[in-house]
Amino acid sequence: MLLLVVWIAVVVLSLVVLGALVHGVVGALQRLGRELQAAEREVRPLLEQAQAAGARAAALPSIEQRRTEG
């Protein structure tokens, strides 16, 4: 009888520990998602500026074209 009580206690304690671990991992994943969204919001203007600069640079004539024209 005592052995059964010990095994039940071990199982319950194991479930509590696993529940705490799962809770911690889920919380960390949610926090990571929020931080990634915040980082994306902060970086988006820089990305747009870089893309605009790249588009302007692509629209300019190349050095070889300028040499042949001038």
PDB file of N, CA and C in Angstrom:
ATOM      1  N   MET A   1       0.825  -1.197   0.000  1.00  0.00           N
ATOM      2  CA  MET A   1       0.000   0.000   0.000  1.00  0.00           C
ATOM      3  C   MET A   1       0.873   1.267   0.000  1.00  0.00           C
ATOM      4  N   LEU A   2       1.898   1.251   0.837  1.00  0.00           N
ATOM      5  CA  LEU A   2       2.783   2.411   0.910  1.00  0.00           C
ATOM      6  C   LEU A   2       3.500   2.626  -0.420  1.00  0.00           C
ATOM      7  N   LEU A   3       3.871   1.532  -1.072  1.00  0.00           N
ATOM      8  CA  LEU A   3       4.546   1.643  -2.361  1.00  0.00           C
ATOM      9  C   LEU A   3       3.638   2.284  -3.408  1.00  0.00           C
ATOM     10  N   LEU A   4       2.356   1.979  -3.367  1.00  0.00           N
ATOM     11  CA  LEU A   4       1.398   2.583  -4.289  1.00  0.00           C
ATOM     12  C   LEU A   4       1.288   4.088  -4.060  1.00  0.00           C
ATOM     13  N   VAL A   5       1.267   4.495  -2.810  1.00  0.00           N
ATOM     14  CA  VAL A   5       1.203   5.924  -2.478  1.00  0.00           C
ATOM     15  C   VAL A   5       2.464   6.633  -2.967  1.00  0.00           C
ATOM     16  N   VAL A   6       3.608   6.005  -2.800  1.00  0.00           N
ATOM     17  CA  VAL A   6       4.865   6.599  -3.259  1.00  0.00           C
ATOM     18  C   VAL A   6       4.851   6.752  -4.774  1.00  0.00           C
ATOM     19  N   TRP A   7       4.401   5.734  -5.501  1.00  0.00           N
ATOM     20  CA  TRP A   7       4.350   5.820  -6.957  1.00  0.00           C
ATOM     21  C   TRP A   7       3.377   6.899  -7.416  1.00  0.00           C
ATOM     22  N   ILE A   8       2.247   7.005  -6.758  1.00  0.00           N
ATOM     23  CA  ILE A   8       1.286   8.065  -7.106  1.00  0.00           C
ATOM     24  C   ILE A   8       1.907   9.431  -6.857  1.00  0.00           C
ATOM     25  N   ALA A   9       2.612   9.582  -5.752  1.00  0.00           N
ATOM     26  CA  ALA A   9       3.268  10.856  -5.454  1.00  0.00           C
ATOM     27  C   ALA A   9       4.336  11.174  -6.497  1.00  0.00           C
ATOM     28  N   VAL A  10       5.073  10.181  -6.923  1.00  0.00           N
ATOM     29  CA  VAL A  10       6.106  10.385  -7.946  1.00  0.00           C
ATOM     30  C   VAL A  10       5.473  10.822  -9.262  1.00  0.00           C
ATOM     31  N   VAL A  11       4.385  10.177  -9.642  1.00  0.00           N
ATOM     32  CA  VAL A  11       3.706  10.535 -10.892  1.00  0.00           C
ATOM     33  C   VAL A  11       3.157  11.951 -10.814  1.00  0.00           C
ATOM     34  N   VAL A  12       2.513  12.290  -9.703  1.00  0.00           N
ATOM     35  CA  VAL A  12       1.948  13.636  -9.552  1.00  0.00           C
ATOM     36  C   VAL A  12       3.059  14.680  -9.575  1.00  0.00           C
ATOM     37  N   LEU A  13       4.128  14.426  -8.863  1.00  0.00           N
ATOM     38  CA  LEU A  13       5.244  15.369  -8.848  1.00  0.00           C
ATOM     39  C   LEU A  13       5.862  15.514 -10.239  1.00  0.00           C
ATOM     40  N   SER A  14       5.985  14.419 -10.965  1.00  0.00           N
ATOM     41  CA  SER A  14       6.519  14.483 -12.328  1.00  0.00           C
ATOM     42  C   SER A  14       5.617  15.312 -13.234  1.00  0.00           C
ATOM     43  N   LEU A  15       4.309  15.140 -13.094  1.00  0.00           N
ATOM     44  CA  LEU A  15       3.378  15.928 -13.905  1.00  0.00           C
ATOM     45  C   LEU A  15       3.456  17.411 -13.566  1.00  0.00           C
ATOM     46  N   VAL A  16       3.632  17.725 -12.296  1.00  0.00           N
ATOM     47  CA  VAL A  16       3.763  19.131 -11.898  1.00  0.00           C
ATOM     48  C   VAL A  16       5.032  19.734 -12.498  1.00  0.00           C
ATOM     49  N   VAL A  17       6.128  19.002 -12.439  1.00  0.00           N
ATOM     50  CA  VAL A  17       7.388  19.500 -13.003  1.00  0.00           C
ATOM     51  C   VAL A  17       7.269  19.670 -14.512  1.00  0.00           C
ATOM     52  N   LEU A  18       6.685  18.690 -15.189  1.00  0.00           N
ATOM     53  CA  LEU A  18       6.509  18.806 -16.637  1.00  0.00           C
ATOM     54  C   LEU A  18       5.585  19.970 -16.994  1.00  0.00           C
ATOM     55  N   GLY A  19       4.543  20.170 -16.217  1.00  0.00           N
ATOM     56  CA  GLY A  19       3.647  21.301 -16.454  1.00  0.00           C
ATOM     57  C   GLY A  19       4.369  22.629 -16.309  1.00  0.00           C
ATOM     58  N   ALA A  20       5.225  22.733 -15.297  1.00  0.00           N
ATOM     59  CA  ALA A  20       5.990  23.967 -15.105  1.00  0.00           C
ATOM     60  C   ALA A  20       6.945  24.197 -16.270  1.00  0.00           C
ATOM     61  N   LEU A  21       7.579  23.135 -16.743  1.00  0.00           N
ATOM     62  CA  LEU A  21       8.486  23.271 -17.887  1.00  0.00           C
ATOM     63  C   LEU A  21       7.741  23.701 -19.149  1.00  0.00           C
ATOM     64  N   VAL A  22       6.599  23.083 -19.395  1.00  0.00           N
ATOM     65  CA  VAL A  22       5.809  23.448 -20.578  1.00  0.00           C
ATOM     66  C   VAL A  22       5.348  24.895 -20.472  1.00  0.00           C
ATOM     67  N   HIS A  23       4.924  25.297 -19.293  1.00  0.00           N
ATOM     68  CA  HIS A  23       4.479  26.679 -19.093  1.00  0.00           C
ATOM     69  C   HIS A  23       5.620  27.654 -19.378  1.00  0.00           C
ATOM     70  N   GLY A  24       6.806  27.333 -18.909  1.00  0.00           N
ATOM     71  CA  GLY A  24       7.960  28.193 -19.153  1.00  0.00           C
ATOM     72  C   GLY A  24       8.329  28.272 -20.621  1.00  0.00           C
ATOM     73  N   VAL A  25       8.296  27.147 -21.307  1.00  0.00           N
ATOM     74  CA  VAL A  25       8.649  27.128 -22.730  1.00  0.00           C
ATOM     75  C   VAL A  25       7.619  27.897 -23.552  1.00  0.00           C
ATOM     76  N   VAL A  26       6.339  27.703 -23.260  1.00  0.00           N
ATOM     77  CA  VAL A  26       5.290  28.420 -23.996  1.00  0.00           C
ATOM     78  C   VAL A  26       5.419  29.920 -23.758  1.00  0.00           C
ATOM     79  N   GLY A  27       5.679  30.316 -22.521  1.00  0.00           N
ATOM     80  CA  GLY A  27       5.866  31.736 -22.225  1.00  0.00           C
ATOM     81  C   GLY A  27       7.059  32.321 -22.957  1.00  0.00           C
ATOM     82  N   ALA A  28       8.144  31.564 -23.012  1.00  0.00           N
ATOM     83  CA  ALA A  28       9.338  32.041 -23.714  1.00  0.00           C
ATOM     84  C   ALA A  28       9.075  32.181 -25.209  1.00  0.00           C
ATOM     85  N   LEU A  29       8.339  31.242 -25.787  1.00  0.00           N
ATOM     86  CA  LEU A  29       8.021  31.334 -27.218  1.00  0.00           C
ATOM     87  C   LEU A  29       7.131  32.537 -27.509  1.00  0.00           C
ATOM     88  N   GLN A  30       6.182  32.810 -26.638  1.00  0.00           N
ATOM     89  CA  GLN A  30       5.321  33.977 -26.838  1.00  0.00           C
ATOM     90  C   GLN A  30       6.129  35.263 -26.734  1.00  0.00           C
ATOM     91  N   ARG A  31       7.024  35.329 -25.751  1.00  0.00           N
ATOM     92  CA  ARG A  31       7.865  36.513 -25.588  1.00  0.00           C
ATOM     93  C   ARG A  31       8.776  36.693 -26.800  1.00  0.00           C
ATOM     94  N   LEU A  32       9.326  35.597 -27.309  1.00  0.00           N
ATOM     95  CA  LEU A  32      10.180  35.665 -28.498  1.00  0.00           C
ATOM     96  C   LEU A  32       9.399  36.182 -29.699  1.00  0.00           C
ATOM     97  N   GLY A  33       8.165  35.728 -29.854  1.00  0.00           N
ATOM     98  CA  GLY A  33       7.329  36.216 -30.952  1.00  0.00           C
ATOM     99  C   GLY A  33       7.074  37.705 -30.852  1.00  0.00           C
ATOM    100  N   ARG A  34       6.780  38.176 -29.644  1.00  0.00           N
ATOM    101  CA  ARG A  34       6.548  39.616 -29.460  1.00  0.00           C
ATOM    102  C   ARG A  34       7.807  40.416 -29.756  1.00  0.00           C
ATOM    103  N   GLU A  35       8.960  39.922 -29.325  1.00  0.00           N
ATOM    104  CA  GLU A  35      10.206  40.643 -29.574  1.00  0.00           C
ATOM    105  C   GLU A  35      10.563  40.654 -31.059  1.00  0.00           C
ATOM    106  N   LEU A  36      10.279  39.573 -31.757  1.00  0.00           N
ATOM    107  CA  LEU A  36      10.531  39.550 -33.202  1.00  0.00           C
ATOM    108  C   LEU A  36       9.635  40.541 -33.932  1.00  0.00           C
ATOM    109  N   GLN A  37       8.378  40.641 -33.516  1.00  0.00           N
ATOM    110  CA  GLN A  37       7.478  41.616 -34.134  1.00  0.00           C
ATOM    111  C   GLN A  37       7.968  43.037 -33.875  1.00  0.00           C
ATOM    112  N   ALA A  38       8.424  43.306 -32.652  1.00  0.00           N
ATOM    113  CA  ALA A  38       8.940  44.638 -32.333  1.00  0.00           C
ATOM    114  C   ALA A  38      10.200  44.942 -33.143  1.00  0.00           C
ATOM    115  N   ALA A  39      11.077  43.968 -33.281  1.00  0.00           N
ATOM    116  CA  ALA A  39      12.296  44.181 -34.073  1.00  0.00           C
ATOM    117  C   ALA A  39      11.951  44.434 -35.533  1.00  0.00           C
ATOM    118  N   GLU A  40      10.954  43.727 -36.045  1.00  0.00           N
ATOM    119  CA  GLU A  40      10.544  43.943 -37.434  1.00  0.00           C
ATOM    120  C   GLU A  40       9.987  45.353 -37.620  1.00  0.00           C
ATOM    121  N   ARG A  41       9.204  45.822 -36.651  1.00  0.00           N
ATOM    122  CA  ARG A  41       8.673  47.190 -36.743  1.00  0.00           C
ATOM    123  C   ARG A  41       9.797  48.215 -36.729  1.00  0.00           C
ATOM    124  N   GLU A  42      10.851  47.956 -35.947  1.00  0.00           N
ATOM    125  CA  GLU A  42      11.962  48.900 -35.870  1.00  0.00           C
ATOM    126  C   GLU A  42      12.821  48.878 -37.131  1.00  0.00           C
ATOM    127  N   VAL A  43      12.956  47.732 -37.753  1.00  0.00           N
ATOM    128  CA  VAL A  43      13.854  47.585 -38.899  1.00  0.00           C
ATOM    129  C   VAL A  43      13.158  47.921 -40.215  1.00  0.00           C
ATOM    130  N   ARG A  44      11.839  47.840 -40.251  1.00  0.00           N
ATOM    131  CA  ARG A  44      11.108  48.057 -41.505  1.00  0.00           C
ATOM    132  C   ARG A  44      11.463  49.393 -42.178  1.00  0.00           C
ATOM    133  N   PRO A  45      11.518  50.540 -41.447  1.00  0.00           N
ATOM    134  CA  PRO A  45      11.889  51.793 -42.136  1.00  0.00           C
ATOM    135  C   PRO A  45      13.290  51.742 -42.753  1.00  0.00           C
ATOM    136  N   LEU A  46      14.226  51.110 -42.062  1.00  0.00           N
ATOM    137  CA  LEU A  46      15.575  51.001 -42.621  1.00  0.00           C
ATOM    138  C   LEU A  46      15.581  50.135 -43.876  1.00  0.00           C
ATOM    139  N   LEU A  47      14.814  49.071 -43.854  1.00  0.00           N
ATOM    140  CA  LEU A  47      14.719  48.205 -45.028  1.00  0.00           C
ATOM    141  C   LEU A  47      14.114  48.960 -46.208  1.00  0.00           C
ATOM    142  N   GLU A  48      13.076  49.738 -45.939  1.00  0.00           N
ATOM    143  CA  GLU A  48      12.454  50.512 -47.017  1.00  0.00           C
ATOM    144  C   GLU A  48      13.426  51.542 -47.580  1.00  0.00           C
ATOM    145  N   GLN A  49      14.206  52.183 -46.706  1.00  0.00           N
ATOM    146  CA  GLN A  49      15.199  53.148 -47.179  1.00  0.00           C
ATOM    147  C   GLN A  49      16.264  52.460 -48.031  1.00  0.00           C
ATOM    148  N   ALA A  50      16.712  51.294 -47.593  1.00  0.00           N
ATOM    149  CA  ALA A  50      17.732  50.568 -48.356  1.00  0.00           C
ATOM    150  C   ALA A  50      17.185  50.134 -49.712  1.00  0.00           C
ATOM    151  N   GLN A  51      15.939  49.696 -49.747  1.00  0.00           N
ATOM    152  CA  GLN A  51      15.344  49.295 -51.021  1.00  0.00           C
ATOM    153  C   GLN A  51      15.183  50.497 -51.945  1.00  0.00           C
ATOM    154  N   ALA A  52      14.795  51.640 -51.388  1.00  0.00           N
ATOM    155  CA  ALA A  52      14.656  52.839 -52.206  1.00  0.00           C
ATOM    156  C   ALA A  52      16.016  53.278 -52.751  1.00  0.00           C
ATOM    157  N   ALA A  53      17.050  53.207 -51.919  1.00  0.00           N
ATOM    158  CA  ALA A  53      18.389  53.576 -52.377  1.00  0.00           C
ATOM    159  C   ALA A  53      18.866  52.612 -53.464  1.00  0.00           C
ATOM    160  N   GLY A  54      18.561  51.341 -53.299  1.00  0.00           N
ATOM    161  CA  GLY A  54      18.930  50.363 -54.319  1.00  0.00           C
ATOM    162  C   GLY A  54      18.210  50.616 -55.628  1.00  0.00           C
ATOM    163  N   ALA A  55      16.944  50.991 -55.538  1.00  0.00           N
ATOM    164  CA  ALA A  55      16.184  51.284 -56.756  1.00  0.00           C
ATOM    165  C   ALA A  55      16.738  52.523 -57.450  1.00  0.00           C
ATOM    166  N   ARG A  56      17.104  53.537 -56.658  1.00  0.00           N
ATOM    167  CA  ARG A  56      17.692  54.743 -57.257  1.00  0.00           C
ATOM    168  C   ARG A  56      19.035  54.419 -57.908  1.00  0.00           C
ATOM    169  N   ALA A  57      19.829  53.602 -57.242  1.00  0.00           N
ATOM    170  CA  ALA A  57      21.134  53.238 -57.805  1.00  0.00           C
ATOM    171  C   ALA A  57      20.964  52.418 -59.075  1.00  0.00           C
ATOM    172  N   ALA A  58      19.966  51.567 -59.117  1.00  0.00           N
ATOM    173  CA  ALA A  58      19.735  50.764 -60.319  1.00  0.00           C
ATOM    174  C   ALA A  58      19.253  51.631 -61.472  1.00  0.00           C
ATOM    175  N   ALA A  59      18.588  52.736 -61.160  1.00  0.00           N
ATOM    176  CA  ALA A  59      18.075  53.610 -62.210  1.00  0.00           C
ATOM    177  C   ALA A  59      19.172  54.495 -62.803  1.00  0.00           C
ATOM    178  N   LEU A  60      20.267  54.667 -62.095  1.00  0.00           N
ATOM    179  CA  LEU A  60      21.360  55.495 -62.607  1.00  0.00           C
ATOM    180  C   LEU A  60      22.089  54.755 -63.726  1.00  0.00           C
ATOM    181  N   PRO A  61      22.610  55.499 -64.694  1.00  0.00           N
ATOM    182  CA  PRO A  61      23.397  54.833 -65.741  1.00  0.00           C
ATOM    183  C   PRO A  61      24.698  54.296 -65.140  1.00  0.00           C
ATOM    184  N   SER A  62      25.173  53.224 -65.689  1.00  0.00           N
ATOM    185  CA  SER A  62      26.405  52.626 -65.167  1.00  0.00           C
ATOM    186  C   SER A  62      27.601  53.485 -65.564  1.00  0.00           C
ATOM    187  N   ILE A  63      28.731  53.213 -64.957  1.00  0.00           N
ATOM    188  CA  ILE A  63      29.957  53.959 -65.260  1.00  0.00           C
ATOM    189  C   ILE A  63      30.346  53.750 -66.721  1.00  0.00           C
ATOM    190  N   GLU A  64      30.187  52.554 -67.230  1.00  0.00           N
ATOM    191  CA  GLU A  64      30.540  52.276 -68.622  1.00  0.00           C
ATOM    192  C   GLU A  64      29.647  53.063 -69.576  1.00  0.00           C
ATOM    193  N   GLN A  65      28.371  53.177 -69.263  1.00  0.00           N
ATOM    194  CA  GLN A  65      27.466  53.948 -70.119  1.00  0.00           C
ATOM    195  C   GLN A  65      27.847  55.421 -70.100  1.00  0.00           C
ATOM    196  N   ARG A  66      28.240  55.923 -68.931  1.00  0.00           N
ATOM    197  CA  ARG A  66      28.626  57.331 -68.848  1.00  0.00           C
ATOM    198  C   ARG A  66      29.922  57.592 -69.609  1.00  0.00           C
ATOM    199  N   ARG A  67      30.831  56.641 -69.629  1.00  0.00           N
ATOM    200  CA  ARG A  67      32.089  56.823 -70.356  1.00  0.00           C
ATOM    201  C   ARG A  67      31.843  56.873 -71.859  1.00  0.00           C
ATOM    202  N   THR A  68      30.944  56.040 -72.339  1.00  0.00           N
ATOM    203  CA  THR A  68      30.690  56.024 -73.778  1.00  0.00           C
ATOM    204  C   THR A  68      29.887  57.243 -74.212  1.00  0.00           C
ATOM    205  N   GLU A  69      29.066  57.766 -73.313  1.00  0.00           N
ATOM    206  CA  GLU A  69      28.257  58.937 -73.671  1.00  0.00           C
ATOM    207  C   GLU A  69      29.074  60.221 -73.608  1.00  0.00           C
ATOM    208  N   GLY A  70      29.986  60.288 -72.663  1.00  0.00           N
ATOM    209  CA  GLY A  70      30.693  61.542 -72.433  1.00  0.00           C
ATOM    210  C   GLY A  70      32.036  61.525 -72.982  1.00  0.00           C
TER     211      GLY A  70
END
